[in-house]
CSV table of C-alpha atoms and ligand atoms in Angstrom, one decimal:
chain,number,residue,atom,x,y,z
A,211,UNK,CA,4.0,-20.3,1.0
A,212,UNK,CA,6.0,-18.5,-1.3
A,213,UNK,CA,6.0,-15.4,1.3
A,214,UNK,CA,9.5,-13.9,0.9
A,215,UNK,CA,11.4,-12.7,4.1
A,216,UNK,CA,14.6,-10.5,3.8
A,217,UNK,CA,16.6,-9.2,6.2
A,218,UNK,CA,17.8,-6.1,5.1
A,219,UNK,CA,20.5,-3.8,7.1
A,220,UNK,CA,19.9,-0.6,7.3
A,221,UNK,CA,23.7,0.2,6.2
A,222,UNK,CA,23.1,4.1,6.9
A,223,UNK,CA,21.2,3.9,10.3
A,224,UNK,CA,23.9,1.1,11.8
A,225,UNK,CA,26.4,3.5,10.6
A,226,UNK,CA,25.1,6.3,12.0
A,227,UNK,CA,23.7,5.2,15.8
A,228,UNK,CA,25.6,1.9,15.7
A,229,UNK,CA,22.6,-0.2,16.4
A,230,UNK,CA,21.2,-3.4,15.2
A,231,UNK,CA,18.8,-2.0,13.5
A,232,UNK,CA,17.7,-4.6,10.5
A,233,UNK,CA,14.3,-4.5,8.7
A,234,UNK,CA,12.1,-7.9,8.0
A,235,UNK,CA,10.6,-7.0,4.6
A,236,UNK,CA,7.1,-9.7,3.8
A,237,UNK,CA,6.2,-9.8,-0.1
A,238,UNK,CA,2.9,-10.0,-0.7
A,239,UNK,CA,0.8,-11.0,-4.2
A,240,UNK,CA,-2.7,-9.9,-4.9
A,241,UNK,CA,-4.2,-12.0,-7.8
A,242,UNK,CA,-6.9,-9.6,-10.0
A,243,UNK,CA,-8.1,-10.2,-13.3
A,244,UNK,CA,-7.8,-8.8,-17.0
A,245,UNK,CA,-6.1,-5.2,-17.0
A,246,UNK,CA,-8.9,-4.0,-18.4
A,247,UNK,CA,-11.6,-5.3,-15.6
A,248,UNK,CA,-11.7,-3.9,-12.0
A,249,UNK,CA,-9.8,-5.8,-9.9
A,250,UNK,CA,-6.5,-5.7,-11.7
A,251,UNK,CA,-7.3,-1.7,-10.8
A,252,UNK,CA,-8.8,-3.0,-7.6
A,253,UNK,CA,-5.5,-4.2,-6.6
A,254,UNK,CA,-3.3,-1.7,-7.3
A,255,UNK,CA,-5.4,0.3,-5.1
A,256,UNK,CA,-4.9,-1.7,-1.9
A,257,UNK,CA,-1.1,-1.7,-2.4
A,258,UNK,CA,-1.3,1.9,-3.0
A,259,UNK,CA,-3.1,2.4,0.4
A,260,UNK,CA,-0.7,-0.2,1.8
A,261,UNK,CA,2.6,2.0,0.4
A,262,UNK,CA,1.7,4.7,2.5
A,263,UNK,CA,3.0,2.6,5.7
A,264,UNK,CA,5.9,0.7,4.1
A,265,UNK,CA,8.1,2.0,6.3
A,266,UNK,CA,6.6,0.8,9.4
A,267,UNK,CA,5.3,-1.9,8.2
A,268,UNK,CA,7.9,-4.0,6.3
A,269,UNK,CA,4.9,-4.9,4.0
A,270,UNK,CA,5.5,-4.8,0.0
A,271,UNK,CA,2.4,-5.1,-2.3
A,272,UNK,CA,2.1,-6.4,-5.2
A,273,UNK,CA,-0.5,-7.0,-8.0
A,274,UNK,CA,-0.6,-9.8,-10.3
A,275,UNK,CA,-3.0,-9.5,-13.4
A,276,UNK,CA,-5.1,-13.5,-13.6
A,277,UNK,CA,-6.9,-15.2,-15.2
A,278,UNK,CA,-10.1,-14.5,-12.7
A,279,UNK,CA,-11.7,-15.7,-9.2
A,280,UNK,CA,-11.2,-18.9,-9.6
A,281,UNK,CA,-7.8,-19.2,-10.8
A,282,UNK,CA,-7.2,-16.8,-7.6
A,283,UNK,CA,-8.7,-19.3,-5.0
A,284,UNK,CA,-7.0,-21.9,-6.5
A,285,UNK,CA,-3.4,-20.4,-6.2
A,286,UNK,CA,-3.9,-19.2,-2.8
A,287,UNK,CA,-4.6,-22.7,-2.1
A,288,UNK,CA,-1.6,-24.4,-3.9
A,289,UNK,CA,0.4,-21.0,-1.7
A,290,UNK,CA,1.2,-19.4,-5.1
A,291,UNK,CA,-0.9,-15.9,-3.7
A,292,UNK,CA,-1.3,-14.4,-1.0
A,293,UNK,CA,-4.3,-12.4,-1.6
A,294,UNK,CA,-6.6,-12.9,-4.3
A,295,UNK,CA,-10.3,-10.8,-5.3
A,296,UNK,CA,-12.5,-13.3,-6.1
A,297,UNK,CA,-16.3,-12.8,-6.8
A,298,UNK,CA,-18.8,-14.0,-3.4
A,299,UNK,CA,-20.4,-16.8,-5.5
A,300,UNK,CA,-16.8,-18.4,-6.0
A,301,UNK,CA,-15.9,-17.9,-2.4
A,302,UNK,CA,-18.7,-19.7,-1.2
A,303,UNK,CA,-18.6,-22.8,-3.9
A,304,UNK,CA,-14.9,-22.7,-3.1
A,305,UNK,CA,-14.5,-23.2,0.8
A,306,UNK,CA,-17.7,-25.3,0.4
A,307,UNK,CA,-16.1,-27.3,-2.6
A,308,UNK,CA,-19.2,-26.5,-4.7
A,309,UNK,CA,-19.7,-26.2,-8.2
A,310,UNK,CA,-16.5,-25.9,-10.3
A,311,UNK,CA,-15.0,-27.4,-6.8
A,312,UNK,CA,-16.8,-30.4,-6.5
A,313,UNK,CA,-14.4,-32.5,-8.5
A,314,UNK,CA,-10.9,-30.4,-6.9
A,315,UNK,CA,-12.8,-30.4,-3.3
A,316,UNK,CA,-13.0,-27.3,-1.2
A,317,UNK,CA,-10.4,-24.8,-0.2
A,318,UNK,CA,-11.3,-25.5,3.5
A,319,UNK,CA,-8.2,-23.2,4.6
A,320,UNK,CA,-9.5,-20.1,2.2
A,321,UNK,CA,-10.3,-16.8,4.7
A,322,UNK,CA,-12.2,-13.9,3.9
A,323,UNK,CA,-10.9,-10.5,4.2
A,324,UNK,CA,-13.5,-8.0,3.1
A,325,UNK,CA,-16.3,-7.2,0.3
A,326,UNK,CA,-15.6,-4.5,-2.1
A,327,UNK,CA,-18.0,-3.7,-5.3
A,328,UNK,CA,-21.2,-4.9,-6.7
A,329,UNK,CA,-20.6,-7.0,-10.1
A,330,UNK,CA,-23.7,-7.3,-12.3
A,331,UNK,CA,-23.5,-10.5,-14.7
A,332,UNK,CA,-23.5,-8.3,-17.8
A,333,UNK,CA,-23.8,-9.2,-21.1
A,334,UNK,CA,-23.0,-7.1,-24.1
A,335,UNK,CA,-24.0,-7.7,-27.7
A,336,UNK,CA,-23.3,-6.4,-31.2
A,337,UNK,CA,-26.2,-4.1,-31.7
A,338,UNK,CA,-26.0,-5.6,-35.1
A,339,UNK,CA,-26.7,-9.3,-34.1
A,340,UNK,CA,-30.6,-9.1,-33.1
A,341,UNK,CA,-30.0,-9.6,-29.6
A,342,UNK,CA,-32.1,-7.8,-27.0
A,343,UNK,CA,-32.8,-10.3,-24.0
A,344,UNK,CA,-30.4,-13.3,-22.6
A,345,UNK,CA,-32.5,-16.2,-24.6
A,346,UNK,CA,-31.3,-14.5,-27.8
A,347,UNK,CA,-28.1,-15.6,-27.2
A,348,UNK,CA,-29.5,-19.3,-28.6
A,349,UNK,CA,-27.9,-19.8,-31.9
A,350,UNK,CA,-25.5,-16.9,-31.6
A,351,UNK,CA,-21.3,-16.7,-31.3
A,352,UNK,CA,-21.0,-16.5,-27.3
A,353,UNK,CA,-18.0,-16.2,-25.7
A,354,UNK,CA,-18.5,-18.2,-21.9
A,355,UNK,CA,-15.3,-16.9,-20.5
A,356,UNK,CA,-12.0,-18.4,-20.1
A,357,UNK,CA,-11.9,-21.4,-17.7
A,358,UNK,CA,-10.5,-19.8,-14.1
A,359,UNK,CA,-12.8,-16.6,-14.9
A,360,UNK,CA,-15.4,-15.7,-12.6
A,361,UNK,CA,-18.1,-15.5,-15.4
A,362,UNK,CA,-17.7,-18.6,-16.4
A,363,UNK,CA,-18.2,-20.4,-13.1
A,364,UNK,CA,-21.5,-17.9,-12.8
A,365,UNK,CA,-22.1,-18.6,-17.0
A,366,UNK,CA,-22.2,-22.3,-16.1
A,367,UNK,CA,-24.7,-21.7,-13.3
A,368,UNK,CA,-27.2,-19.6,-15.7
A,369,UNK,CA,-26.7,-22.1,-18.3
A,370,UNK,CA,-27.7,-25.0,-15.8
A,371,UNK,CA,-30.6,-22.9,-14.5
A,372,UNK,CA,-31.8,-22.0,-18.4
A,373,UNK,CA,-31.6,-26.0,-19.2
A,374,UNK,CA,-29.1,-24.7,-21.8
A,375,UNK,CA,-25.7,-26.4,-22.5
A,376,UNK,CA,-23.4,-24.6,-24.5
A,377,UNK,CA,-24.4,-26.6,-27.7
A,378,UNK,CA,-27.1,-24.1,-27.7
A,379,UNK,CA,-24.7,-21.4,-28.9
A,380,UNK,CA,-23.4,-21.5,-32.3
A,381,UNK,CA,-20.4,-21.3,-30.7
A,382,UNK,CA,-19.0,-20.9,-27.3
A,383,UNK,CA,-15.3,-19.1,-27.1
A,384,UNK,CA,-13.1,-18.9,-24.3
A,385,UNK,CA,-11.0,-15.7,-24.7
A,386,UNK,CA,-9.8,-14.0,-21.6
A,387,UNK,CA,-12.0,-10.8,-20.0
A,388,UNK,CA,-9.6,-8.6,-21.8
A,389,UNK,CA,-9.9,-10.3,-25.1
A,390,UNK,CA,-13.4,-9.9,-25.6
A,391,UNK,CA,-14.3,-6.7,-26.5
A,392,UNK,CA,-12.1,-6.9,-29.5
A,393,UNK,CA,-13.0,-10.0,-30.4
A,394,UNK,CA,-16.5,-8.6,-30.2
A,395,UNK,CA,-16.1,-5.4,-32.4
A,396,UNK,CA,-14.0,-7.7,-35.0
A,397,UNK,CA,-16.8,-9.6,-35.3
A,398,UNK,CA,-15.7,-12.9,-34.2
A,399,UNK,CA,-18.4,-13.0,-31.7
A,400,UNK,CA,-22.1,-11.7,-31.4
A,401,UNK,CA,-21.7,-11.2,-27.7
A,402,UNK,CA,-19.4,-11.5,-24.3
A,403,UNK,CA,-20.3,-11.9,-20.9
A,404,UNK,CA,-18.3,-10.6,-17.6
A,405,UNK,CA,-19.2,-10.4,-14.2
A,406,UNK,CA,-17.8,-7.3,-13.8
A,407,UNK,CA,-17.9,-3.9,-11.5
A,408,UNK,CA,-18.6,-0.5,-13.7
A,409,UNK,CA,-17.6,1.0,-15.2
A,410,UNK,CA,-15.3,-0.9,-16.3
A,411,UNK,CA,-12.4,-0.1,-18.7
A,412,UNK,CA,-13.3,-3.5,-20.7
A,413,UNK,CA,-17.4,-2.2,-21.5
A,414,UNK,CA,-16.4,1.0,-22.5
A,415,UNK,CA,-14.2,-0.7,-24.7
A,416,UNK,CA,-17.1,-2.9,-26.1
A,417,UNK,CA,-19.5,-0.3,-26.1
A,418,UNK,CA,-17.2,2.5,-28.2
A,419,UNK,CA,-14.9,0.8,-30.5
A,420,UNK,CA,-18.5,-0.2,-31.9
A,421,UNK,CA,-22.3,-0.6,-31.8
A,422,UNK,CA,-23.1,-2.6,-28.8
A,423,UNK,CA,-25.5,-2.8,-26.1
A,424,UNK,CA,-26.2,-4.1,-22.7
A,425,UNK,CA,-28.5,-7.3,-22.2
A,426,UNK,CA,-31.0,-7.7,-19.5
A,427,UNK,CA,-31.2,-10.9,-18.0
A,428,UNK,CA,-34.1,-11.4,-16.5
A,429,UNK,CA,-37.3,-14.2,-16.3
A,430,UNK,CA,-37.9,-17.2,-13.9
A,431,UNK,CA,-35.0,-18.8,-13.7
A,432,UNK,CA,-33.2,-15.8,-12.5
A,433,UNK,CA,-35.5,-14.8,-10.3
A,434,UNK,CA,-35.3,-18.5,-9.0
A,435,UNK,CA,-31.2,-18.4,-8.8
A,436,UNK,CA,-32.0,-15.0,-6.6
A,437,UNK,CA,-34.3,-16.5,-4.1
A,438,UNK,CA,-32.6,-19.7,-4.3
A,439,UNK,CA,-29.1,-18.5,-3.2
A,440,UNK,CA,-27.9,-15.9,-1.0
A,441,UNK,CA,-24.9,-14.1,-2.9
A,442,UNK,CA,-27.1,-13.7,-5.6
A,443,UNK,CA,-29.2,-10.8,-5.8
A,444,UNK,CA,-30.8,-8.5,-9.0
A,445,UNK,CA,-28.9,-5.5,-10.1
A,446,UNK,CA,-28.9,-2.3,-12.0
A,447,UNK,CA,-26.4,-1.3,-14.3
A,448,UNK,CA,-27.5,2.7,-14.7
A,449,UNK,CA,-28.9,3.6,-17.8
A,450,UNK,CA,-26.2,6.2,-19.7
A,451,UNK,CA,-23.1,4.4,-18.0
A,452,UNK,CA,-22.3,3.4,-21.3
A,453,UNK,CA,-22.7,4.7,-24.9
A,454,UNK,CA,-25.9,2.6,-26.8
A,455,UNK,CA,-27.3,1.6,-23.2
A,456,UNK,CA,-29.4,5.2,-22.5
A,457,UNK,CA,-31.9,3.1,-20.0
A,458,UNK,CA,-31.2,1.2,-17.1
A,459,UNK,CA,-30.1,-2.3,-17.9
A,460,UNK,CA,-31.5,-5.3,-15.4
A,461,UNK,CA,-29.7,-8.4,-14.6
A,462,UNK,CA,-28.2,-10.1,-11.0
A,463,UNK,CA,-24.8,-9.8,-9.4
A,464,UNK,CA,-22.4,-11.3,-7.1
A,465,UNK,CA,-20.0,-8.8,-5.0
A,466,UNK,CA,-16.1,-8.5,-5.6
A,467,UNK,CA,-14.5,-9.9,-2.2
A,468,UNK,CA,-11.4,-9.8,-0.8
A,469,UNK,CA,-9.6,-13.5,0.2
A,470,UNK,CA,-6.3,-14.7,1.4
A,471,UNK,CA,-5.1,-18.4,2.7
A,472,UNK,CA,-5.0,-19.3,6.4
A,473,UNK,CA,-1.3,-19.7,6.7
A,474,UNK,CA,-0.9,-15.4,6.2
A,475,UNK,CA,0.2,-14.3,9.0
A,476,UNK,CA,-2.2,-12.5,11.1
A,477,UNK,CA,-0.2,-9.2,11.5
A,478,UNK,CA,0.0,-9.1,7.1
A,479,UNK,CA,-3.6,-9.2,6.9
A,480,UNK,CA,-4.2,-6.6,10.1
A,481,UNK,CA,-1.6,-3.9,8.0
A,482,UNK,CA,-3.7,-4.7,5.0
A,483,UNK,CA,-7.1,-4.2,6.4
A,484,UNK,CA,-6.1,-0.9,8.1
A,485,UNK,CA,-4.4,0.3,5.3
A,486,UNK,CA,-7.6,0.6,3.5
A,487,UNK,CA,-10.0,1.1,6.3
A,488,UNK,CA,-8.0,3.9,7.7
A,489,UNK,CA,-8.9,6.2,4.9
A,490,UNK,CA,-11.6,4.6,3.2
A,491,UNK,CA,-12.7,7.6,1.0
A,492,UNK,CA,-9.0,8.1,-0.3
A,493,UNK,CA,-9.5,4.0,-1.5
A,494,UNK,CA,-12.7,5.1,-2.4
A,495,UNK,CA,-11.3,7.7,-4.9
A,496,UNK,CA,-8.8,5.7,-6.7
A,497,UNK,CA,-12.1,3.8,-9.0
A,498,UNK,CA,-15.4,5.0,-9.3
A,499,UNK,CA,-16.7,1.6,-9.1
A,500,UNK,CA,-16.0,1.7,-5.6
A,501,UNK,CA,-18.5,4.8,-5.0
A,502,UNK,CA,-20.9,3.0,-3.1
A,503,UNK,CA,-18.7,1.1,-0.6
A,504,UNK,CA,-20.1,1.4,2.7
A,505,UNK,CA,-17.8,0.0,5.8
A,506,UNK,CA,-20.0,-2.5,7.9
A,507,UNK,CA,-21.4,-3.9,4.5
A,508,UNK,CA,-18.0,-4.3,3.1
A,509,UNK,CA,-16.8,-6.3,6.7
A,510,UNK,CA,-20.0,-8.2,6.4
A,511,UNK,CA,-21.2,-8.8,3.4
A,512,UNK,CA,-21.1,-11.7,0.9
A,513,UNK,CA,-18.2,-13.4,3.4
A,514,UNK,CA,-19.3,-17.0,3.4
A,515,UNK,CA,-15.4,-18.3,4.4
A,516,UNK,CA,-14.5,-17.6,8.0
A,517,UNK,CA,-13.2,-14.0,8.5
A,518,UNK,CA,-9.2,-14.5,8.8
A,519,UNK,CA,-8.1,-13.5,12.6
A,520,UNK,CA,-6.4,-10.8,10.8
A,521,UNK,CA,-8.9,-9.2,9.7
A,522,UNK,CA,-11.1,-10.0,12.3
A,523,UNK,CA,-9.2,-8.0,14.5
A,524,UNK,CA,-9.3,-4.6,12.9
A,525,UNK,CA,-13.0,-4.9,12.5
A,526,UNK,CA,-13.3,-5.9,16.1
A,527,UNK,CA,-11.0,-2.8,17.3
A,528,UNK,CA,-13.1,-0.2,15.6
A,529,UNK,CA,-16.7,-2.0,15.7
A,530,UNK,CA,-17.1,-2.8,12.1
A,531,UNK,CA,-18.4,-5.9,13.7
A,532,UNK,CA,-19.6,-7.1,17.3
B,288,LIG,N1,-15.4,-11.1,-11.8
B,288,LIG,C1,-14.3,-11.5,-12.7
B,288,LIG,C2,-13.7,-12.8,-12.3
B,288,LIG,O1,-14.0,-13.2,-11.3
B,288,LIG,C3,-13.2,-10.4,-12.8
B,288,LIG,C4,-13.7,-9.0,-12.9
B,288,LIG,C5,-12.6,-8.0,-12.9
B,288,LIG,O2,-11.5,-8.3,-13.2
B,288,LIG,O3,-13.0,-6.9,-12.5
B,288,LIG,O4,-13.0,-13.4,-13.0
């Protein structure tokens, strides 16, 4: 663990009652994504709720813009994070070793904390490159998401489900979330695909720097992956979100989730939890992606890890869970 503790004196307070009075201070790392996605805000959020109580607490928050969910999992197993957002697909493949895990095995010591906001698979294209429905992206410039990125591990998944490899792409980048809307309004690709909670700063990037539009993706094999697996399920990204996309876009989502390691300390995770729990409309307010969030879905929902004691705890104090 890389958990820091100091000991601090309080120089004024010994000098002033004479006591012993020395506060622990615990460093914690949340692991987001691109600056310009949701978690990196999603983050900053949670240590802002978490600020509020510093003083009791001991507990300083910090945010750490990733490369995605799975490069999140991943260092809160090697003990490089603390806390990590990583999408509910990726939690489950993770602490089941599935997927992109098979060959690294599962993160059996990977604890859920909570579930946050939807994330549609959404795919946005040049309005000038001809493509209106996910199989246009045969033969097109695709970027798949850098490796660690949530999208990729669900891209990969779609991709198996289509039959499709990524030699059906005339080519298949790898920038980073927060590369690809330039890269798409430069023209270096046709389209770019992020699992992604809206609006995000990144599609209204794409979708106003140039002409682009939102992709459905929709057809058997989706509808196959959504009865097939439980985290998956079809979403709606509202028509008029974003400029070009005037009607309601259709694809499937995962849900944003919360995760930390076993080894955090019960107590760390506890201060977390309530931080954000105890005034869940002020969190609420700090990204409109978060509009939606309801409280028992958000200590219920899309957890496939076990819930860590920590959290498990405040839930259990104020029956968010039975
Ligand atoms: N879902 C993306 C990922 O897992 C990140 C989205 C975001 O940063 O908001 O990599």
């Amino acid at each position: 663990m890389k958990m820091t503790l100091l000991a601090t004196a309080a120089v004024l307070g010994l000098a002033l009652s004479g006591a012993a009075s020395a506060q622990e201070q615990t460093f914690i790392t949340i692991g987001t994504g691109g600056v310009t996605g949701v978690y990196y805000p999603t983050g900053g959020a949670i240590c802002r709720m978490m600020a509020k109580t510093r003083a009791e607490t001991g507990i300083r928050c910090g945010v750490e813009s990733t490369g995605g969910s799975v490069y999140n999992v991943n260092a809160i197993r090697s003990g490089d994070l603390e806390f990590g957002v990583a999408q509910s697909d990726v939690q489950f493949n993770a602490y089941n070793g599935a997927a992109a895990f098979a060959q690294t095995g599962a993160i059996s010591d990977l604890r859920a904390v909570f579930s946050i906001h939807p994330e549609p698979f959404t795919v946005v294209a040049r309005a000038d490159s001809g493509i209106v429905t996910f199989d246009d992206l045969k033969g097109k410039r695709v970027n798949i998401g850098n490796p660690g990125s949530g999208q990729r591990e669900t891209m990969e998944v779609v991709l198996a489900a289509k039959g499709w490899t990524t030699a059906d792409f005339a080519m298949a980048s790898e920038l980073q979330a927060g590369e690809q809307s330039q890269a798409l309004c430069d023209n270096n690709i046709d389209a770019m695909i992020y699992t992604v909670g809206h609006p995000s700063g990144s599609i209204q990037e794409a979708t106003t720097a140039c002409d682009s539009v939102l992709v459905n993706v929709v057809g058997p094999e989706i509808d196959q992956l959504v009865a097939d697996t439980p985290f998956y399920r079809v979403a709606t990204i509202p028509g008029g979100m974003y400029r070009g996309s005037a009607a309601d876009v259709t694809t499937f989502g995962v849900g944003a989730t919360l995760v930390t390691g076993a080894a955090v300390p019960d107590e760390v995770v506890y201060q977390l939890v309530k931080s954000v729990f105890s005034d869940l409309d002020q969190f609420k307010s700090l990204h409109p992606a978060f509009a939606n969030l309801d409280p028992v879905q958000m200590a219920n929902d899309g957890l496939s890890a076990p819930l860590h004691p920590g959290a498990e705890r405040y839930f259990r104090e104020v029956g968010l869970i039975k």
